[in-house]
Amino acid sequence: MSARFPDLSGISIAGLETTIVVPSLRLAFDMGRCTSSAVKQRWVLLSHGHLDHVGAITQHAARRALMKMPEGIYLVPAAIHEAIERLFNAAGELDGHAIPRRIVPLEPEQDYELSGGRFVRPFRTFHRVPSQGYTIWERRHRLRAEFRRLPSVELARLRRQGVVLDEPHEVPVLSFTGDTRIEVIEQTPELGAVDTLILETSFLDQRVSVTEARAMGHVHLDEVIARHELFNGRDVVFSHFSARYGAPDIHQALTRLPDSLRPRVRALPFNAD
Ligand SMILES: [Zn+2]
Ligand SMILES: [Zn+2]
């Protein structure tokens, strides 16, 4: 099945750097490295304060100012809002200029409006510091249940009579977990259905055990395999692999996925610039 967001790209290596961009939505998830593609994205959705995820956030804002682009908008967990402001203030002091930015603190379930009828809804994640993931939702319309079996001529007749046939509904199109333990999958219903799910899978084999992965606040591939029936979206992007794994390790690990899941999985990093 084709990916819903073929323009999704980025780099994500545990402890080193994570930046994932989706130009069609004009947003980036986390800002561990300010790539040339990331600079162009106005919205940055920050999962948590670990430096491999936040280290380049002031650079992102400063480079946008240098290029005379509109200020970046940074959606951040409310619990770290003030620390992020202090980080920008310190960076501005060092640089000799205040760094233009708009910082928006968000709690889980607190919606934020994007453009084009889309909105962001943060969800709770399970890491060692305050953290949250994000789902992008689209507002669409669908036929109300009582009309779905009617032939189109009948629907057209009802429509001419002024009967309201449609109802609004919200569709999850893209989710990003950031760093978390696996229980985010059970605790966040939309992750089982979202079109594209970006999931951290830091640890892949016996070199790090499930117990050790959990203690560090991360996902182990064995935990994903044990829950493979919960992944029903059409595109699953694994990310945030430990730096100990090379491309052959990652390729080998993905062969352990059940047939029902493996064709829908791709692995970051890819196409990073
Ligand atoms: Zn990380
Ligand atoms: Zn982390």
Coordinates of C-alpha atoms and ligand atoms in Angstrom, one line a residue:
M1 CA 0.0 0.0 0.0
S2 CA 1.3 3.5 -0.8
A3 CA 2.4 5.8 2.0
R4 CA 0.0 8.6 2.8
F5 CA 2.9 11.0 3.4
P6 CA 5.6 10.1 0.8
D7 CA 7.3 13.4 1.6
L8 CA 7.9 12.4 5.2
S9 CA 11.7 12.2 5.8
G10 CA 14.2 12.7 8.6
I11 CA 16.9 11.4 10.8
S12 CA 16.3 9.7 14.1
I13 CA 19.0 7.9 16.1
A14 CA 18.6 7.4 19.9
G15 CA 20.7 9.7 22.0
L16 CA 22.1 11.5 18.9
E17 CA 19.4 13.4 17.0
T18 CA 15.8 13.2 15.9
T19 CA 14.2 15.5 13.4
I20 CA 11.4 14.3 11.1
V21 CA 9.8 16.6 8.6
V22 CA 6.5 16.5 6.7
P23 CA 6.6 19.4 4.2
S24 CA 3.1 18.8 3.0
L25 CA 1.9 19.7 6.5
R26 CA 4.6 22.4 7.0
L27 CA 5.7 20.8 10.2
A28 CA 8.6 19.0 11.9
F29 CA 8.6 16.6 14.8
D30 CA 11.4 17.4 17.2
M31 CA 14.5 19.4 16.4
G32 CA 17.6 17.5 17.3
R33 CA 19.3 18.7 14.1
C34 CA 18.3 21.7 12.1
T35 CA 18.4 20.3 8.6
S36 CA 17.9 22.6 5.5
S37 CA 14.5 20.9 5.1
A38 CA 13.6 21.4 8.7
V39 CA 14.2 25.2 8.6
K40 CA 11.4 25.5 6.0
Q41 CA 8.8 24.0 8.3
R42 CA 7.0 26.6 10.4
W43 CA 5.5 24.3 13.0
V44 CA 7.8 22.2 15.3
L45 CA 6.0 19.7 17.5
L46 CA 8.3 18.9 20.4
S47 CA 7.9 15.6 22.2
H48 CA 10.1 16.1 25.2
G49 CA 13.2 18.0 26.5
H50 CA 16.0 15.4 25.9
L51 CA 18.7 17.2 24.0
D52 CA 18.7 14.8 21.0
H53 CA 15.2 16.1 20.4
V54 CA 15.4 19.8 21.4
G55 CA 19.1 20.7 20.9
A56 CA 18.7 22.6 17.6
I57 CA 15.4 24.4 18.4
T58 CA 17.0 27.8 18.9
Q59 CA 19.0 27.4 15.7
H60 CA 15.8 26.6 13.8
A61 CA 14.3 29.9 15.0
A62 CA 17.4 31.9 14.4
R63 CA 17.9 30.6 10.9
R64 CA 14.3 31.4 10.0
A65 CA 14.9 35.0 11.3
L66 CA 18.1 35.2 9.2
M67 CA 16.2 34.1 6.1
K68 CA 13.4 36.6 6.9
M69 CA 10.8 33.8 7.2
P70 CA 7.8 34.1 9.6
E71 CA 8.7 33.1 13.2
G72 CA 8.6 29.4 14.0
I73 CA 5.8 28.1 16.1
Y74 CA 6.8 25.6 18.7
L75 CA 4.2 23.3 20.2
V76 CA 5.7 22.0 23.5
P77 CA 4.5 19.9 26.5
A78 CA 3.1 22.4 29.0
A79 CA 5.4 21.0 31.7
I80 CA 8.6 22.2 29.9
H81 CA 7.2 25.4 28.5
E82 CA 9.1 27.7 30.9
A83 CA 12.4 25.8 30.5
I84 CA 12.1 26.2 26.7
E85 CA 11.5 30.0 27.1
R86 CA 14.6 30.2 29.2
L87 CA 16.6 28.2 26.6
F88 CA 15.6 30.7 23.9
N89 CA 16.4 33.7 26.2
A90 CA 19.9 32.3 27.0
A91 CA 20.5 31.6 23.3
G92 CA 19.4 35.2 22.4
E93 CA 21.7 36.6 25.1
L94 CA 24.6 34.7 23.7
D95 CA 23.7 35.7 20.1
G96 CA 23.2 39.4 20.9
H97 CA 19.7 39.4 19.5
A98 CA 16.3 38.3 20.8
I99 CA 15.3 35.2 18.9
P100 CA 11.8 35.5 17.3
R101 CA 9.6 32.6 18.2
R102 CA 6.1 31.6 19.2
I103 CA 5.9 29.0 21.9
V104 CA 2.6 27.2 22.5
P105 CA 2.3 25.1 25.7
L106 CA -0.1 22.1 25.2
E107 CA -1.5 19.5 27.5
P108 CA -2.6 16.1 26.3
E109 CA -6.0 16.3 24.6
Q110 CA -5.6 20.0 24.1
D111 CA -6.3 20.7 20.4
Y112 CA -4.3 23.2 18.3
E113 CA -5.6 24.3 14.9
L114 CA -3.4 23.9 11.8
S115 CA -4.4 25.0 8.3
G116 CA -6.6 23.2 5.9
G117 CA -9.1 21.8 8.4
R118 CA -6.4 19.9 10.2
F119 CA -5.6 20.1 13.9
V120 CA -3.1 18.6 16.3
R121 CA -4.1 16.7 19.4
P122 CA -1.3 15.7 21.9
F123 CA -1.4 12.4 23.7
R124 CA 0.3 11.1 26.8
T125 CA 3.5 9.1 26.4
F126 CA 5.6 7.2 29.0
H127 CA 9.2 8.3 29.2
R128 CA 11.7 9.4 31.9
V129 CA 10.9 13.1 31.6
P130 CA 7.7 15.0 30.8
S131 CA 6.7 13.9 27.3
Q132 CA 3.9 13.7 24.8
G133 CA 3.2 12.5 21.3
Y134 CA 1.1 14.2 18.6
T135 CA -1.7 13.1 16.2
I136 CA -2.7 15.2 13.2
W137 CA -6.4 14.9 12.6
E138 CA -8.5 15.9 9.6
R139 CA -12.1 17.0 9.6
R140 CA -14.1 15.3 6.9
H141 CA -17.7 14.7 6.1
R142 CA -19.4 11.3 5.7
L143 CA -22.9 10.0 5.0
R144 CA -24.9 9.6 8.2
A145 CA -25.3 5.9 9.1
E146 CA -29.0 5.8 8.2
F147 CA -28.4 6.9 4.6
R148 CA -25.5 4.6 3.7
R149 CA -27.5 1.8 2.1
L150 CA -29.7 4.1 -0.1
P151 CA -29.1 4.3 -3.9
S152 CA -27.6 7.5 -5.2
V153 CA -30.9 8.6 -6.9
E154 CA -32.6 8.4 -3.6
L155 CA -29.8 10.4 -1.9
A156 CA -30.0 13.0 -4.6
R157 CA -33.8 13.3 -4.1
L158 CA -33.4 13.7 -0.3
R159 CA -30.7 16.3 -0.9
R160 CA -33.0 18.3 -3.2
Q161 CA -35.5 18.2 -0.4
G162 CA -33.0 19.8 1.9
V163 CA -32.4 16.8 4.1
V164 CA -28.9 16.9 5.8
L165 CA -27.3 13.7 4.8
D166 CA -23.7 14.2 6.0
E167 CA -22.2 14.5 9.4
P168 CA -18.7 15.8 10.3
H169 CA -16.1 13.3 11.6
E170 CA -12.5 13.5 12.6
V171 CA -9.9 11.2 11.0
P172 CA -6.4 10.6 12.4
V173 CA -3.9 10.8 9.6
L174 CA -0.5 11.0 11.2
S175 CA 0.9 10.2 14.7
F176 CA 4.3 10.6 16.2
T177 CA 5.0 9.0 19.5
G178 CA 8.4 10.5 20.4
D179 CA 10.2 8.6 23.1
T180 CA 8.0 6.3 25.1
R181 CA 7.4 2.8 26.5
I182 CA 5.1 0.5 24.5
E183 CA 2.0 1.1 26.6
V184 CA 1.3 4.2 24.6
I185 CA -0.2 1.8 22.0
E186 CA -2.8 0.4 24.4
Q187 CA -3.5 3.8 26.0
T188 CA -4.0 5.8 22.8
P189 CA -6.9 4.3 20.7
E190 CA -6.1 6.3 17.5
L191 CA -2.7 4.8 17.1
G192 CA -4.2 1.5 16.0
A193 CA -6.0 3.1 13.1
V194 CA -4.0 6.1 12.1
D195 CA -2.9 6.2 8.4
T196 CA 0.8 6.8 9.2
L197 CA 2.3 6.0 12.6
I198 CA 5.8 7.1 13.5
L199 CA 6.8 4.8 16.4
E200 CA 10.0 4.8 18.3
T201 CA 11.6 1.3 18.3
S202 CA 14.9 2.0 20.0
F203 CA 16.0 -1.6 20.6
L204 CA 15.8 -4.5 18.2
D205 CA 17.4 -7.6 19.5
Q206 CA 18.9 -9.4 22.5
R207 CA 21.8 -7.0 23.0
V208 CA 19.3 -4.9 25.0
S209 CA 16.5 -6.8 26.8
V210 CA 12.9 -5.8 27.0
T211 CA 13.4 -5.1 30.7
E212 CA 16.3 -2.8 30.0
A213 CA 14.5 -1.0 27.3
R214 CA 11.5 -0.4 29.6
A215 CA 13.8 0.9 32.3
M216 CA 15.1 3.5 29.9
G217 CA 11.6 4.5 28.8
H218 CA 11.8 3.0 25.3
V219 CA 10.2 0.4 23.0
H220 CA 11.8 -3.0 22.2
L221 CA 10.9 -4.7 18.9
D222 CA 9.8 -7.8 20.8
E223 CA 7.0 -5.7 22.4
V224 CA 5.8 -4.6 18.9
I225 CA 5.8 -8.1 17.6
A226 CA 3.7 -9.2 20.7
R227 CA 1.1 -6.6 19.8
H228 CA 1.2 -6.8 16.0
E229 CA -2.6 -7.2 15.9
L230 CA -3.0 -3.6 17.3
F231 CA -1.3 -2.0 14.3
N232 CA -4.0 -1.6 11.7
G233 CA -2.9 1.6 9.9
R234 CA -1.5 1.4 6.4
D235 CA 2.0 2.9 7.1
V236 CA 4.2 2.3 10.1
V237 CA 7.5 4.1 10.4
F238 CA 10.0 2.8 12.9
S239 CA 12.4 5.4 14.2
H240 CA 14.9 6.2 17.0
F241 CA 17.1 3.1 16.7
S242 CA 20.0 2.8 19.1
A243 CA 23.3 3.9 17.5
R244 CA 24.6 0.4 18.1
Y245 CA 22.6 -0.9 15.2
G246 CA 23.8 -0.6 11.6
A247 CA 21.6 -0.9 8.5
P248 CA 22.1 -4.7 8.3
D249 CA 21.0 -5.1 11.9
I250 CA 17.8 -3.1 11.2
H251 CA 17.1 -5.0 8.0
Q252 CA 17.6 -8.3 9.8
A253 CA 15.4 -7.3 12.7
L254 CA 12.5 -6.3 10.4
T255 CA 12.5 -9.8 8.9
R256 CA 11.2 -11.0 12.4
L257 CA 8.0 -9.0 11.9
P258 CA 4.9 -11.1 11.1
D259 CA 3.7 -11.2 7.5
S260 CA 0.7 -9.1 8.4
L261 CA 2.8 -6.2 9.5
R262 CA 6.1 -6.3 7.7
P263 CA 4.9 -5.0 4.3
R264 CA 3.6 -1.9 6.0
V265 CA 6.8 -1.0 7.9
R266 CA 9.5 1.3 6.8
A267 CA 12.5 2.5 8.9
L268 CA 14.0 6.0 9.5
P269 CA 16.4 7.5 8.9
F270 CA 15.9 7.9 5.2
N271 CA 16.2 10.9 2.9
A272 CA 17.7 13.1 5.6
D273 CA 19.4 16.2 4.4
Ligands
ZN1 ZN 15.5 10.2 22.2
ZN2 ZN 14.2 10.8 25.4

